[in-house]
PDB file of C-alpha atoms and ligand atoms in Angstrom:
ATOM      1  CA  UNK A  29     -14.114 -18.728  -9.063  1.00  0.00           C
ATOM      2  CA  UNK A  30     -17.580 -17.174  -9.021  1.00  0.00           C
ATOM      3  CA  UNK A  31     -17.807 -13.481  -6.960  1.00  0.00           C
ATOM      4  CA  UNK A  32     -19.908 -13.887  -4.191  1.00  0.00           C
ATOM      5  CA  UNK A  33     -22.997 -11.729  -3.534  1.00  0.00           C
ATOM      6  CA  UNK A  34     -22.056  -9.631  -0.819  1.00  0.00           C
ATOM      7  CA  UNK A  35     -24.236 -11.361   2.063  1.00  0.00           C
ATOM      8  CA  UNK A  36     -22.807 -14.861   2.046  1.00  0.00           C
ATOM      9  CA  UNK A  37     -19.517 -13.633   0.989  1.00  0.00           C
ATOM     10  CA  UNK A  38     -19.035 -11.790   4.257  1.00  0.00           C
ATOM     11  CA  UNK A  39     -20.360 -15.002   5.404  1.00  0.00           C
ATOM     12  CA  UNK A  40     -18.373 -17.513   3.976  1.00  0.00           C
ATOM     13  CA  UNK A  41     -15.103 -15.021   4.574  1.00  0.00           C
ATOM     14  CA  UNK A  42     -16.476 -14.960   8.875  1.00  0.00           C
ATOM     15  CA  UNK A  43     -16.121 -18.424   8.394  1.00  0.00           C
ATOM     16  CA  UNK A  44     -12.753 -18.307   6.874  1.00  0.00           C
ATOM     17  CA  UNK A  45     -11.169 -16.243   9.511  1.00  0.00           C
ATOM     18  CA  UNK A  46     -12.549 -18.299  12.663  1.00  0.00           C
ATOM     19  CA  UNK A  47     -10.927 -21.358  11.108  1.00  0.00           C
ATOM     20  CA  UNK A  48      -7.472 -20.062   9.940  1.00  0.00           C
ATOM     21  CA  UNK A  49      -4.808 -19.613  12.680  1.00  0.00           C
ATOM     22  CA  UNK A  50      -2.560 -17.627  10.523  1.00  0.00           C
ATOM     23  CA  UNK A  51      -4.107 -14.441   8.478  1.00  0.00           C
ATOM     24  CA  UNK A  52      -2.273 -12.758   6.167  1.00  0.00           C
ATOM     25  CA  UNK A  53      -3.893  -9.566   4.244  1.00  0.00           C
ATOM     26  CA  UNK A  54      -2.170  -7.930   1.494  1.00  0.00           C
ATOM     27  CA  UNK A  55      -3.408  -4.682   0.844  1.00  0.00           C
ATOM     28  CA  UNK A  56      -3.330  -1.952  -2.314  1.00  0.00           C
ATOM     29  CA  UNK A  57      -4.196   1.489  -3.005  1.00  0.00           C
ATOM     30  CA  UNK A  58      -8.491   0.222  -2.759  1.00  0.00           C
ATOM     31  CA  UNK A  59      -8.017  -0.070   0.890  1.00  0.00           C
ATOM     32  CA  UNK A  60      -7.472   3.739   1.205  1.00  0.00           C
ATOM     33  CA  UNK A  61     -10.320   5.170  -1.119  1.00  0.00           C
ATOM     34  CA  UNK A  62     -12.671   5.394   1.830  1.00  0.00           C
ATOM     35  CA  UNK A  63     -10.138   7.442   3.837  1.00  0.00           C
ATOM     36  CA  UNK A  64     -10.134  10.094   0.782  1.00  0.00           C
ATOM     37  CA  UNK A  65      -6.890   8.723  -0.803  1.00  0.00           C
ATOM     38  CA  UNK A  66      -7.556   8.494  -4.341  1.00  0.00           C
ATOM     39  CA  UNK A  67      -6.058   5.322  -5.840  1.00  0.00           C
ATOM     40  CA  UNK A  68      -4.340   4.943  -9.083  1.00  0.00           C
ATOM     41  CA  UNK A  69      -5.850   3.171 -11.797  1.00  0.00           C
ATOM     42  CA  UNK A  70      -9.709   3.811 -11.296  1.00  0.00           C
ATOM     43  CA  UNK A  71     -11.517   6.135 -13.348  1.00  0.00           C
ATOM     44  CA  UNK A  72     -10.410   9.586 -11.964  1.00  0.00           C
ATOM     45  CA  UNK A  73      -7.075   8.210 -10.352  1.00  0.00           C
ATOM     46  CA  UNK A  74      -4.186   9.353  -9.618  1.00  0.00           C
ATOM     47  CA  UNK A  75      -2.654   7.881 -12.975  1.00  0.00           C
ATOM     48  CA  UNK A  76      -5.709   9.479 -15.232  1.00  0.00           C
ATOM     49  CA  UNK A  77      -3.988  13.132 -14.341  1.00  0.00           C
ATOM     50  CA  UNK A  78      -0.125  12.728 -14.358  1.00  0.00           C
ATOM     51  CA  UNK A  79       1.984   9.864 -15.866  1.00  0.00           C
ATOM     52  CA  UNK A  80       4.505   9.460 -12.688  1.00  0.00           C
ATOM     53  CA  UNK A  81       8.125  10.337 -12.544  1.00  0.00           C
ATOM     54  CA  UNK A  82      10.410   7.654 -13.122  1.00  0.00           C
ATOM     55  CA  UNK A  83      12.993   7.235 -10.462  1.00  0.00           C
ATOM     56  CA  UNK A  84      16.048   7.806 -12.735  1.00  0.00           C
ATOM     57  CA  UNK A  85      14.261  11.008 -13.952  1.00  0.00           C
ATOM     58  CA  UNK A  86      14.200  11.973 -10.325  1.00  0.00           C
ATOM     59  CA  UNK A  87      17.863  11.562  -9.850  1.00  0.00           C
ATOM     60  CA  UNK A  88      19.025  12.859 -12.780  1.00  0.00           C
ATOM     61  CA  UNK A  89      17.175  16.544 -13.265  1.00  0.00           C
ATOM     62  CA  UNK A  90      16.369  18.790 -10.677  1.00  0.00           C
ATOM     63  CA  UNK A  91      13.073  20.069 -12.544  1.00  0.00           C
ATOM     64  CA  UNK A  92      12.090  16.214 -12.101  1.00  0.00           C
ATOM     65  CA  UNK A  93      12.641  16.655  -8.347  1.00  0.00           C
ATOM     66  CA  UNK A  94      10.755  20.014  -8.576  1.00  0.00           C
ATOM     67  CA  UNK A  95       8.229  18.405 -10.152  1.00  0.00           C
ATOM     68  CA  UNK A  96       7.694  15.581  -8.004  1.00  0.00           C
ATOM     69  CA  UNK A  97       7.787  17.697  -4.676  1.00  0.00           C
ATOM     70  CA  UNK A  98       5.232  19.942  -6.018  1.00  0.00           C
ATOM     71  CA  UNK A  99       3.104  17.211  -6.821  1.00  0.00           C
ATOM     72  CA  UNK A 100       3.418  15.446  -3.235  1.00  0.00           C
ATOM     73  CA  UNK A 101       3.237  19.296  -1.849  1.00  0.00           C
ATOM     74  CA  UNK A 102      -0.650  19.566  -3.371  1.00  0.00           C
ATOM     75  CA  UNK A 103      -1.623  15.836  -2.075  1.00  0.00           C
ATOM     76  CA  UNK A 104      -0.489  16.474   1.798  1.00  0.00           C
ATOM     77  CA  UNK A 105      -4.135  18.525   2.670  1.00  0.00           C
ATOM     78  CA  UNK A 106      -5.562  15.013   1.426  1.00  0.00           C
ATOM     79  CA  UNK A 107      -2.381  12.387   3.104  1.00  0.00           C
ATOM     80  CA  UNK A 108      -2.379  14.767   6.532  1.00  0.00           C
ATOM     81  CA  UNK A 109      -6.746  14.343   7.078  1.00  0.00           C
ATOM     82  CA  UNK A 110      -6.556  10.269   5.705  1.00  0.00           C
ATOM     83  CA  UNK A 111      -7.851   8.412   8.492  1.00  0.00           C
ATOM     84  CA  UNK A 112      -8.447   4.588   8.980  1.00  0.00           C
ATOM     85  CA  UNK A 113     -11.540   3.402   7.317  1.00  0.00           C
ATOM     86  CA  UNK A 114     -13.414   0.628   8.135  1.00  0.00           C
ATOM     87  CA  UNK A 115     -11.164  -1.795   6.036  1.00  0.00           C
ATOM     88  CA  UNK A 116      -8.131  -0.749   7.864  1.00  0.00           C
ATOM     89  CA  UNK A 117     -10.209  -1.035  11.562  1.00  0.00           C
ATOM     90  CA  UNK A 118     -11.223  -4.167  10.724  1.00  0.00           C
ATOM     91  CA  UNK A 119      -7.675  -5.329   9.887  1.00  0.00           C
ATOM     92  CA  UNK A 120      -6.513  -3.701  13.239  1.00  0.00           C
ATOM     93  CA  UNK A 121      -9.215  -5.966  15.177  1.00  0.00           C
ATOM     94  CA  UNK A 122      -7.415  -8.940  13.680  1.00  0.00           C
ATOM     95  CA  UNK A 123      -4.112  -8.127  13.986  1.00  0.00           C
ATOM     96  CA  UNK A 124      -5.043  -7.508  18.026  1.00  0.00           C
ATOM     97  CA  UNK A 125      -7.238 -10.246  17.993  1.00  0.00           C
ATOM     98  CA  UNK A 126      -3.937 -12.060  17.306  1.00  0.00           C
ATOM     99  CA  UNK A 127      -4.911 -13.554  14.335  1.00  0.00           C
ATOM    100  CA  UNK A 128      -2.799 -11.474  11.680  1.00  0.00           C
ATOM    101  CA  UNK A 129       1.115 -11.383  12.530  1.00  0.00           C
ATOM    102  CA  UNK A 130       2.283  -8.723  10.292  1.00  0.00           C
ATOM    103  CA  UNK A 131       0.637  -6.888   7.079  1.00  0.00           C
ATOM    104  CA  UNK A 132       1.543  -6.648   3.304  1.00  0.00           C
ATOM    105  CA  UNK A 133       1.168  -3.658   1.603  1.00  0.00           C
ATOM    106  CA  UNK A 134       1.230  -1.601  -1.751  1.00  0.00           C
ATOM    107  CA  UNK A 135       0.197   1.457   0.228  1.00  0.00           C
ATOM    108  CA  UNK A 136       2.097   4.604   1.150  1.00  0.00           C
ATOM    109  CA  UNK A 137       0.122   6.545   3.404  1.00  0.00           C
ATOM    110  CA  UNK A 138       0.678   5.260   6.472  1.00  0.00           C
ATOM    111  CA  UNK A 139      -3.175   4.045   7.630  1.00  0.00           C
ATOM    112  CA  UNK A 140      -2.197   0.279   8.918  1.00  0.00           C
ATOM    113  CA  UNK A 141      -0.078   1.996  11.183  1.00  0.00           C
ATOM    114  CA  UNK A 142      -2.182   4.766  12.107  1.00  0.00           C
ATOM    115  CA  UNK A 143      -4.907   2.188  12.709  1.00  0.00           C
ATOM    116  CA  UNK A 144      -3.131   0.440  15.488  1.00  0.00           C
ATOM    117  CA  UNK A 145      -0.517  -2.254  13.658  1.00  0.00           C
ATOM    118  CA  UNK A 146       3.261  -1.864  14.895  1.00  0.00           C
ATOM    119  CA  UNK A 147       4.918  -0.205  12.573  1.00  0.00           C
ATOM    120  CA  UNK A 148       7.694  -3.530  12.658  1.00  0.00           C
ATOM    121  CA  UNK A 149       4.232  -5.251  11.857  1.00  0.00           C
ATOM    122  CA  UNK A 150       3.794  -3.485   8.739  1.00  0.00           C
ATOM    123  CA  UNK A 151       5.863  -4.469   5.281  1.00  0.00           C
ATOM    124  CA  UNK A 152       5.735  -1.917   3.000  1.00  0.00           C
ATOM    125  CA  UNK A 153       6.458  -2.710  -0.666  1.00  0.00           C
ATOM    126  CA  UNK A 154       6.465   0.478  -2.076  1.00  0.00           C
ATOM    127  CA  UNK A 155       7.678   2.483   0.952  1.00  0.00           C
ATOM    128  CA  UNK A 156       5.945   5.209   2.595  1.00  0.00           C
ATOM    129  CA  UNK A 157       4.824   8.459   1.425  1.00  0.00           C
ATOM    130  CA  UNK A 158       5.011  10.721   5.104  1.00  0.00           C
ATOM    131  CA  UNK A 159       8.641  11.363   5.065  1.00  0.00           C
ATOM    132  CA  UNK A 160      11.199  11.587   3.585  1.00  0.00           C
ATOM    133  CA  UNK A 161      15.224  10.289   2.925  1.00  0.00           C
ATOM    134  CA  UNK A 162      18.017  10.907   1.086  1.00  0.00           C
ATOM    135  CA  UNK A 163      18.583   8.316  -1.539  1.00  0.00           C
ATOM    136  CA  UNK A 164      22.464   8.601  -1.001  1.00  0.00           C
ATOM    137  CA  UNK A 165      23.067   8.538   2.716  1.00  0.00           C
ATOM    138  CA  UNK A 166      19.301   7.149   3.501  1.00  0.00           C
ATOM    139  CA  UNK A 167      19.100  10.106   6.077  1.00  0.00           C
ATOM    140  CA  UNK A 168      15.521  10.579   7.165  1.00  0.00           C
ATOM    141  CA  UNK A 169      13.712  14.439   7.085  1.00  0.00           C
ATOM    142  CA  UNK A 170      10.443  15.721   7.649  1.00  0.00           C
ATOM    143  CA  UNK A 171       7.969  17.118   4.569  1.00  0.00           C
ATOM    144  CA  UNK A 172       7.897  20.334   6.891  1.00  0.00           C
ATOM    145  CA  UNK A 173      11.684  20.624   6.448  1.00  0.00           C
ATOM    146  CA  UNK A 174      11.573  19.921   2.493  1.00  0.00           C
ATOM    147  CA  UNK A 175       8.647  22.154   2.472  1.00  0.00           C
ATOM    148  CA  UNK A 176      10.181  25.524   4.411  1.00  0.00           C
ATOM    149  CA  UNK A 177      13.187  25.049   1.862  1.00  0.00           C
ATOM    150  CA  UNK A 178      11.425  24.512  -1.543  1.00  0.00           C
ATOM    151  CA  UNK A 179       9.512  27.654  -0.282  1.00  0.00           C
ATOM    152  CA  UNK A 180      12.863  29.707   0.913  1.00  0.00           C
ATOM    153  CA  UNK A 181      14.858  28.520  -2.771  1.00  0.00           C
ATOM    154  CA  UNK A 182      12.283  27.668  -4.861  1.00  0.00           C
ATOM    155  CA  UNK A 183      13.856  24.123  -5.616  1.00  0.00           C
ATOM    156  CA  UNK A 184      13.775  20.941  -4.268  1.00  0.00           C
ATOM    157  CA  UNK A 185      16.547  20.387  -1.153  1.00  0.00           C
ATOM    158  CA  UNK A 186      19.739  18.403  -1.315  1.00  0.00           C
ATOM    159  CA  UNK A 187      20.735  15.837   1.830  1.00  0.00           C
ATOM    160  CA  UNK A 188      22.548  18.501   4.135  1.00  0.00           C
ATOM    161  CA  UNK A 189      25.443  15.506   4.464  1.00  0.00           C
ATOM    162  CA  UNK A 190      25.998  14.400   1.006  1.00  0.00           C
ATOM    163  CA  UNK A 191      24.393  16.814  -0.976  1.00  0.00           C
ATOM    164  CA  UNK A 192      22.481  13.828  -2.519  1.00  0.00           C
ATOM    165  CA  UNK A 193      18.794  14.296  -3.717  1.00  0.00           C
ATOM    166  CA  UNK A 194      15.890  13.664  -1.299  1.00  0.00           C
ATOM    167  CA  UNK A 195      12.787  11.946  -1.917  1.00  0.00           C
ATOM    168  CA  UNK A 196       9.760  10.886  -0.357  1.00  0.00           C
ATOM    169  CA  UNK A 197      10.772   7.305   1.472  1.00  0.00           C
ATOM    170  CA  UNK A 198       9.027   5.884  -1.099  1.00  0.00           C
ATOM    171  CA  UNK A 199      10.061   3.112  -3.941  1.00  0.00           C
ATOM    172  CA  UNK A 200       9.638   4.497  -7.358  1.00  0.00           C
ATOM    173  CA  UNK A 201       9.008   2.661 -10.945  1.00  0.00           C
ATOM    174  CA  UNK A 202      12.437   2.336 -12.369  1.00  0.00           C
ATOM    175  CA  UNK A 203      13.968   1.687  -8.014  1.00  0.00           C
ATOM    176  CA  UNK A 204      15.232  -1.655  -6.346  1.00  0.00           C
ATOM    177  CA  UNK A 205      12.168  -3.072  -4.442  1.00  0.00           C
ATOM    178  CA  UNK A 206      13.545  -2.606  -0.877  1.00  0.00           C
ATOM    179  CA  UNK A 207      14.914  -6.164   0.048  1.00  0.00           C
ATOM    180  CA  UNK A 208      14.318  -6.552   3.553  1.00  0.00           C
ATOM    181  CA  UNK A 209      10.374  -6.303   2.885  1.00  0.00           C
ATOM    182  CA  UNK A 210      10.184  -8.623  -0.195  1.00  0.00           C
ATOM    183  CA  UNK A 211      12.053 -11.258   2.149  1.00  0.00           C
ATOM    184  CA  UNK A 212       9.446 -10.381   5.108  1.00  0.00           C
ATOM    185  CA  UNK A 213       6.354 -10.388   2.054  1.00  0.00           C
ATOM    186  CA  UNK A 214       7.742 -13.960   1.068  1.00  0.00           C
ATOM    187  CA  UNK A 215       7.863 -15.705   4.221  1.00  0.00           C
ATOM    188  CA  UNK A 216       4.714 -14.436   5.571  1.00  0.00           C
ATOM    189  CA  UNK A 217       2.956 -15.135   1.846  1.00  0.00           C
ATOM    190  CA  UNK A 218       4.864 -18.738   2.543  1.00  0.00           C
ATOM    191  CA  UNK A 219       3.853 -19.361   6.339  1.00  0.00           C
ATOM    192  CA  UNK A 220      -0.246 -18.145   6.401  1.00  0.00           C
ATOM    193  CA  UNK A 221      -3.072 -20.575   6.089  1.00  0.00           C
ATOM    194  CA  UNK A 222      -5.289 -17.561   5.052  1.00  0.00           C
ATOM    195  CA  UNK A 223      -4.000 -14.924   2.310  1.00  0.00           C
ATOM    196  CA  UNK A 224      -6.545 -11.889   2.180  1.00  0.00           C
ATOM    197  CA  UNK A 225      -5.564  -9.529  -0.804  1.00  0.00           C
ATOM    198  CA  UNK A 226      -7.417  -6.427  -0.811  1.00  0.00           C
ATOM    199  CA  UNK A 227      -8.223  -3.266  -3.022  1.00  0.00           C
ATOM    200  CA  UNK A 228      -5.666  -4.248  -5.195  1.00  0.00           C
ATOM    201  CA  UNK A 229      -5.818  -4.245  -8.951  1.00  0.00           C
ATOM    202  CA  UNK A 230      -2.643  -7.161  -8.798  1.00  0.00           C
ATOM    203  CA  UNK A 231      -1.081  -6.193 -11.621  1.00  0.00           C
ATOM    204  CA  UNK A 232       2.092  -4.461 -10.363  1.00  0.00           C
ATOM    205  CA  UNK A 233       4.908  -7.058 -10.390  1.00  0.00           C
ATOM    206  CA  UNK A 234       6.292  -8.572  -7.920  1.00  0.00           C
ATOM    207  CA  UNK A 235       3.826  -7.549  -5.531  1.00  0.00           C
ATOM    208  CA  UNK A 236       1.345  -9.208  -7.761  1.00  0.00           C
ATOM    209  CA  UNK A 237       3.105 -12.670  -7.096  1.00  0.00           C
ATOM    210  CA  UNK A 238       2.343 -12.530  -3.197  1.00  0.00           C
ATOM    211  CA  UNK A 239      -1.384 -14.118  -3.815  1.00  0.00           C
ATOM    212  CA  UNK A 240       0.037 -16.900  -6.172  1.00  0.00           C
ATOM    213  CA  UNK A 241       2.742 -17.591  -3.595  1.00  0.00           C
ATOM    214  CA  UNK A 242       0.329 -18.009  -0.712  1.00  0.00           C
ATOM    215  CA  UNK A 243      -1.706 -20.313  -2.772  1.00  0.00           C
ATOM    216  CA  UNK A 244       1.236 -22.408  -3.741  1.00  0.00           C
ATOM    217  CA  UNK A 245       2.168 -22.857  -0.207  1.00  0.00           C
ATOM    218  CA  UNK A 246      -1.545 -24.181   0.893  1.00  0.00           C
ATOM    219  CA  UNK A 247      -3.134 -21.042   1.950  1.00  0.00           C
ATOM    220  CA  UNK A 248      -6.632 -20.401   0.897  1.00  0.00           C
ATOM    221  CA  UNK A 249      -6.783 -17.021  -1.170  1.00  0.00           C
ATOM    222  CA  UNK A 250      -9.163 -14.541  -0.837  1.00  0.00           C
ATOM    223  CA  UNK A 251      -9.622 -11.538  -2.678  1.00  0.00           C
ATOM    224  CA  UNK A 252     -11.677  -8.450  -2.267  1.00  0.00           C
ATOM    225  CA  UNK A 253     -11.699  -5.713  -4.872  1.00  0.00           C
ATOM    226  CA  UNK A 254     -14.837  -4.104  -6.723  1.00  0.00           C
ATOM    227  CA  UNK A 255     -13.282  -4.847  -9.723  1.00  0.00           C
ATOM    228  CA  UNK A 256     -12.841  -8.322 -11.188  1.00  0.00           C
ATOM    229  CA  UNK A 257      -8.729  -9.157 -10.938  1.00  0.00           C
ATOM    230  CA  UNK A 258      -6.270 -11.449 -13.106  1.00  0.00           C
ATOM    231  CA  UNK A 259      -5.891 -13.691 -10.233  1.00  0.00           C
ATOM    232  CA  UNK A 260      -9.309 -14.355  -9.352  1.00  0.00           C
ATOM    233  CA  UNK A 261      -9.875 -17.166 -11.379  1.00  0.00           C
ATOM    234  CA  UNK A 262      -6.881 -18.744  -8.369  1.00  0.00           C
ATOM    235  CA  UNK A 263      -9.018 -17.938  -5.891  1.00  0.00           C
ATOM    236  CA  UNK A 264     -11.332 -19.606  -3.046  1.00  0.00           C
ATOM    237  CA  UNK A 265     -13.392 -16.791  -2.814  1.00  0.00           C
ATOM    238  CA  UNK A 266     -14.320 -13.476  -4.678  1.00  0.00           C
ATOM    239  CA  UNK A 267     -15.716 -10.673  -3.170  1.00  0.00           C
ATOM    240  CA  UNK A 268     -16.254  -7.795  -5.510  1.00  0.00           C
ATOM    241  CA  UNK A 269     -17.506  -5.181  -3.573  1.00  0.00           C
ATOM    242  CA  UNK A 270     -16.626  -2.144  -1.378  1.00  0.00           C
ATOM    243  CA  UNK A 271     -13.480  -2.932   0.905  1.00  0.00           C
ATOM    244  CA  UNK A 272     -15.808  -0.814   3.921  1.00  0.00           C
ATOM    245  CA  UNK A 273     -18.853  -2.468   3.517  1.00  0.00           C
ATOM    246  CA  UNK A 274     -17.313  -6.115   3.102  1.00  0.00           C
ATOM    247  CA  UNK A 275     -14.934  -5.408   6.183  1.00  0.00           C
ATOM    248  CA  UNK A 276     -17.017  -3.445   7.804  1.00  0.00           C
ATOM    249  CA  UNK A 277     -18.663  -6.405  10.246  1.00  0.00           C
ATOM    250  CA  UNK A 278     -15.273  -7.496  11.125  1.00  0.00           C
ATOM    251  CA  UNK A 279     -14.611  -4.027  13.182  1.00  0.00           C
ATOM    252  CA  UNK A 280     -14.478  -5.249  16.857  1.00  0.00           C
ATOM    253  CA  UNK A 281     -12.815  -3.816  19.860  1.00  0.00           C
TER     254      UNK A 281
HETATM  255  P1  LIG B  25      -4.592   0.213  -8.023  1.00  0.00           P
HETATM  256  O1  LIG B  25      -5.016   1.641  -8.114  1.00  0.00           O
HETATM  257  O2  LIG B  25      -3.908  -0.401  -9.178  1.00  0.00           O
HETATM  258  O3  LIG B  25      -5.843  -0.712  -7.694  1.00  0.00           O
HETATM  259  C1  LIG B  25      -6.766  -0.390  -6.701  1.00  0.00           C
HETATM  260  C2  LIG B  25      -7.936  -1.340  -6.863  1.00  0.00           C
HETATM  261  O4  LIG B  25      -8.818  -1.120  -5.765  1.00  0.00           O
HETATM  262  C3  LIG B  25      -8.736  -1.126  -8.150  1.00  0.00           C
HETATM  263  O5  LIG B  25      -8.864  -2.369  -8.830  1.00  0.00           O
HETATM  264  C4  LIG B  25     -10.094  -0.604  -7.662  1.00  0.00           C
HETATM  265  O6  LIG B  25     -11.163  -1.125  -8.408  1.00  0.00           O
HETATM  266  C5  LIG B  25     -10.148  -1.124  -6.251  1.00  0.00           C
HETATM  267  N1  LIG B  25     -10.893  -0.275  -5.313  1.00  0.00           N
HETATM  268  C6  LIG B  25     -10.773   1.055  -5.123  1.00  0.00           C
HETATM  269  N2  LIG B  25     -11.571   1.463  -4.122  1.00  0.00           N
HETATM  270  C7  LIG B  25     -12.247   0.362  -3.698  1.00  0.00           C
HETATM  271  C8  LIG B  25     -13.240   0.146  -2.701  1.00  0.00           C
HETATM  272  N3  LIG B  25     -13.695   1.138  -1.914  1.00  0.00           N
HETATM  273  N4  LIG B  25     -13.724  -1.118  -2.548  1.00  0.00           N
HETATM  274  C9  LIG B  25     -13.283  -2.142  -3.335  1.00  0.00           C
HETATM  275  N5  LIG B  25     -12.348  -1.986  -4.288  1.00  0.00           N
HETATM  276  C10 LIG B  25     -11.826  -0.753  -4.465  1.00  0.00           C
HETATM  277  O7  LIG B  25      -3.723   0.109  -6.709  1.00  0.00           O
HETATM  278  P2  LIG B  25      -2.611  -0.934  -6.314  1.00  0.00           P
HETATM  279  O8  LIG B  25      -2.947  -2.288  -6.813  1.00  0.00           O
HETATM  280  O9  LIG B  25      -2.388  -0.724  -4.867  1.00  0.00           O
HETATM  281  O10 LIG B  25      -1.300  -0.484  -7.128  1.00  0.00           O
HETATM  282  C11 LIG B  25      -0.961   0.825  -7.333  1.00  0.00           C
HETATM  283  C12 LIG B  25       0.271   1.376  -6.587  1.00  0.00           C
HETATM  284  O11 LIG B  25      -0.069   2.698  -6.265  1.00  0.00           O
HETATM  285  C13 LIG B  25       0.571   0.781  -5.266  1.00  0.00           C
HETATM  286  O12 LIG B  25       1.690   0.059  -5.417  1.00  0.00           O
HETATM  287  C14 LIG B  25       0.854   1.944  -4.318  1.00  0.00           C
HETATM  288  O13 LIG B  25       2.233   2.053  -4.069  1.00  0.00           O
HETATM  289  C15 LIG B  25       0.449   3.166  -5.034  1.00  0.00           C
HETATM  290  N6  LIG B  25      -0.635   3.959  -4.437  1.00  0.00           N
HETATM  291  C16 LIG B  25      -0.811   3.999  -3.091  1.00  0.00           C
HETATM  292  C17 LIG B  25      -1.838   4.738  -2.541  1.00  0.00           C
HETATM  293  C18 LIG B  25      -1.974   4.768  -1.042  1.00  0.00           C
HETATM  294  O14 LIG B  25      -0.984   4.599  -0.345  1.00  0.00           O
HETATM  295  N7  LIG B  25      -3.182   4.940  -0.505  1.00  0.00           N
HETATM  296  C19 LIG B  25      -2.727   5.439  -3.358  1.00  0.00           C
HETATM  297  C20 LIG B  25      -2.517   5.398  -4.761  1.00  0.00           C
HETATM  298  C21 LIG B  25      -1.466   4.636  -5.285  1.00  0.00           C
END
């Protein structure tokens, strides 16, 4: 599939979305760039300055923990100002327009929900980066509370019930995907006539198989990302652009 030139393709995309009834997007770490949330595997991302901590390194070494908590400690100035961009308004519109019934995403941070989705409308693949739980009891706690005791012990906390560690809520390399939202990601990737993956570099497995899935199942495909993808060759149209300025016209009420 040929990328579009940015004119028609918001075009031929308009026309897209009037005719499907069911709109799926799928969305990655490109979706969030606008808002000030740097992604991972552009130049300068998150992945250029620290290789991340594997999840059985987390569990098994509290400098590991340390570690971790003192990275997610220096991004919360940047995760605590993120708002919506334009991608993520224009998503919103849909999803009130009635168009989109729930939302795929890589993302952590929290925006499709801030932006006006349900958070029962949002699947999260990899979790979600503004709390936290305990990976033993699944007990949910604040960043302020892991924060004031880091500061008061200078180590990452323990679960106050089972003394298990605690970690962002989110799903790291090396951890079960969480199964409830892979079953949710399939049947919406299965039941859409329109699959919109955006700001995603699709190559983190399984969540790279959502577009593929769609496609198989007679959705048309549509992806949006400034740089070119494996899977575009599969698709009906290419945008390759920036996420704000393709979505941008699609902000309504
Ligand atoms: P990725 O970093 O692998 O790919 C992002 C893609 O978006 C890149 O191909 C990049 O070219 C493109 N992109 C960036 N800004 C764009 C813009 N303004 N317009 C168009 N394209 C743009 O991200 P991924 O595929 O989501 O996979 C990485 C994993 O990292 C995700 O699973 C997620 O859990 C995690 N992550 C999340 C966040 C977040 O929550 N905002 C941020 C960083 C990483």
């Amino acid at each position: 599939m040929m990328a579009a030139d940015l004119h028609s393709g918001v075009e031929h995309l308009g026309e897209m979305i009037a005719a499907a009834k069911v709109i799926v997007p799928f969305t990655g770490a490109g979706i969030s760039t606008e808002s000030g949330i740097p992604d991972f595997r552009s130049p300068g991302g998150l992945w250029t300055r620290n290789r991340p901590i594997a999840f059985d390194e987390f569990i098994a070494s509290q400098d590991a923990r340390d570690e971790a908590w003192r990275r997610r400690f220096a991004m919360e100035s940047t995760f605590a100002a993120a708002r919506p961009g334009r991608g993520h308004r224009a998503l919103a519109s849909l999803y009130r327009a009635g168009k989109v019934p729930a939302i795929i995403t890589q993302n952590i941070d929290n925006l499709h929900q801030v932006s006006g989705f349900a958070a029962d409308h949002v699947v999260e693949l990899h979790g979600n980066t503004t709390y936290a739980r305990c990976i033993g009891c699944g007990r949910c706690y604040d960043l302020s509370w892991i924060k004031a005791r880091f500061d008061a012990d200078g180590a990452a906390p323990d679960c106050i019930d089972c003394d298990e560690p605690v970690k962002t809520a989110t799903i790291s390399f090396g951890q079960a995907m969480p199964e409830d939202a892979m079953q949710r990601a399939i049947e919406l990737a299965r039941h859409c006539d329109l699959f919109i993956a955006i700001g995603s570099s699709l190559v983190v497995w399984p969540a790279a198989g959502f577009p593929m899935m769609a496609k198989d199942n007679g959705a048309r495909l549509v992806i949006i990302n400034r740089e070119p993808t494996d899977q575009d060759d599969l698709a009906d149209l290419v945008i390759r652009y920036d996420i704000g300025e393709t979505l941008g016209p699609f902000v309504g009420n």
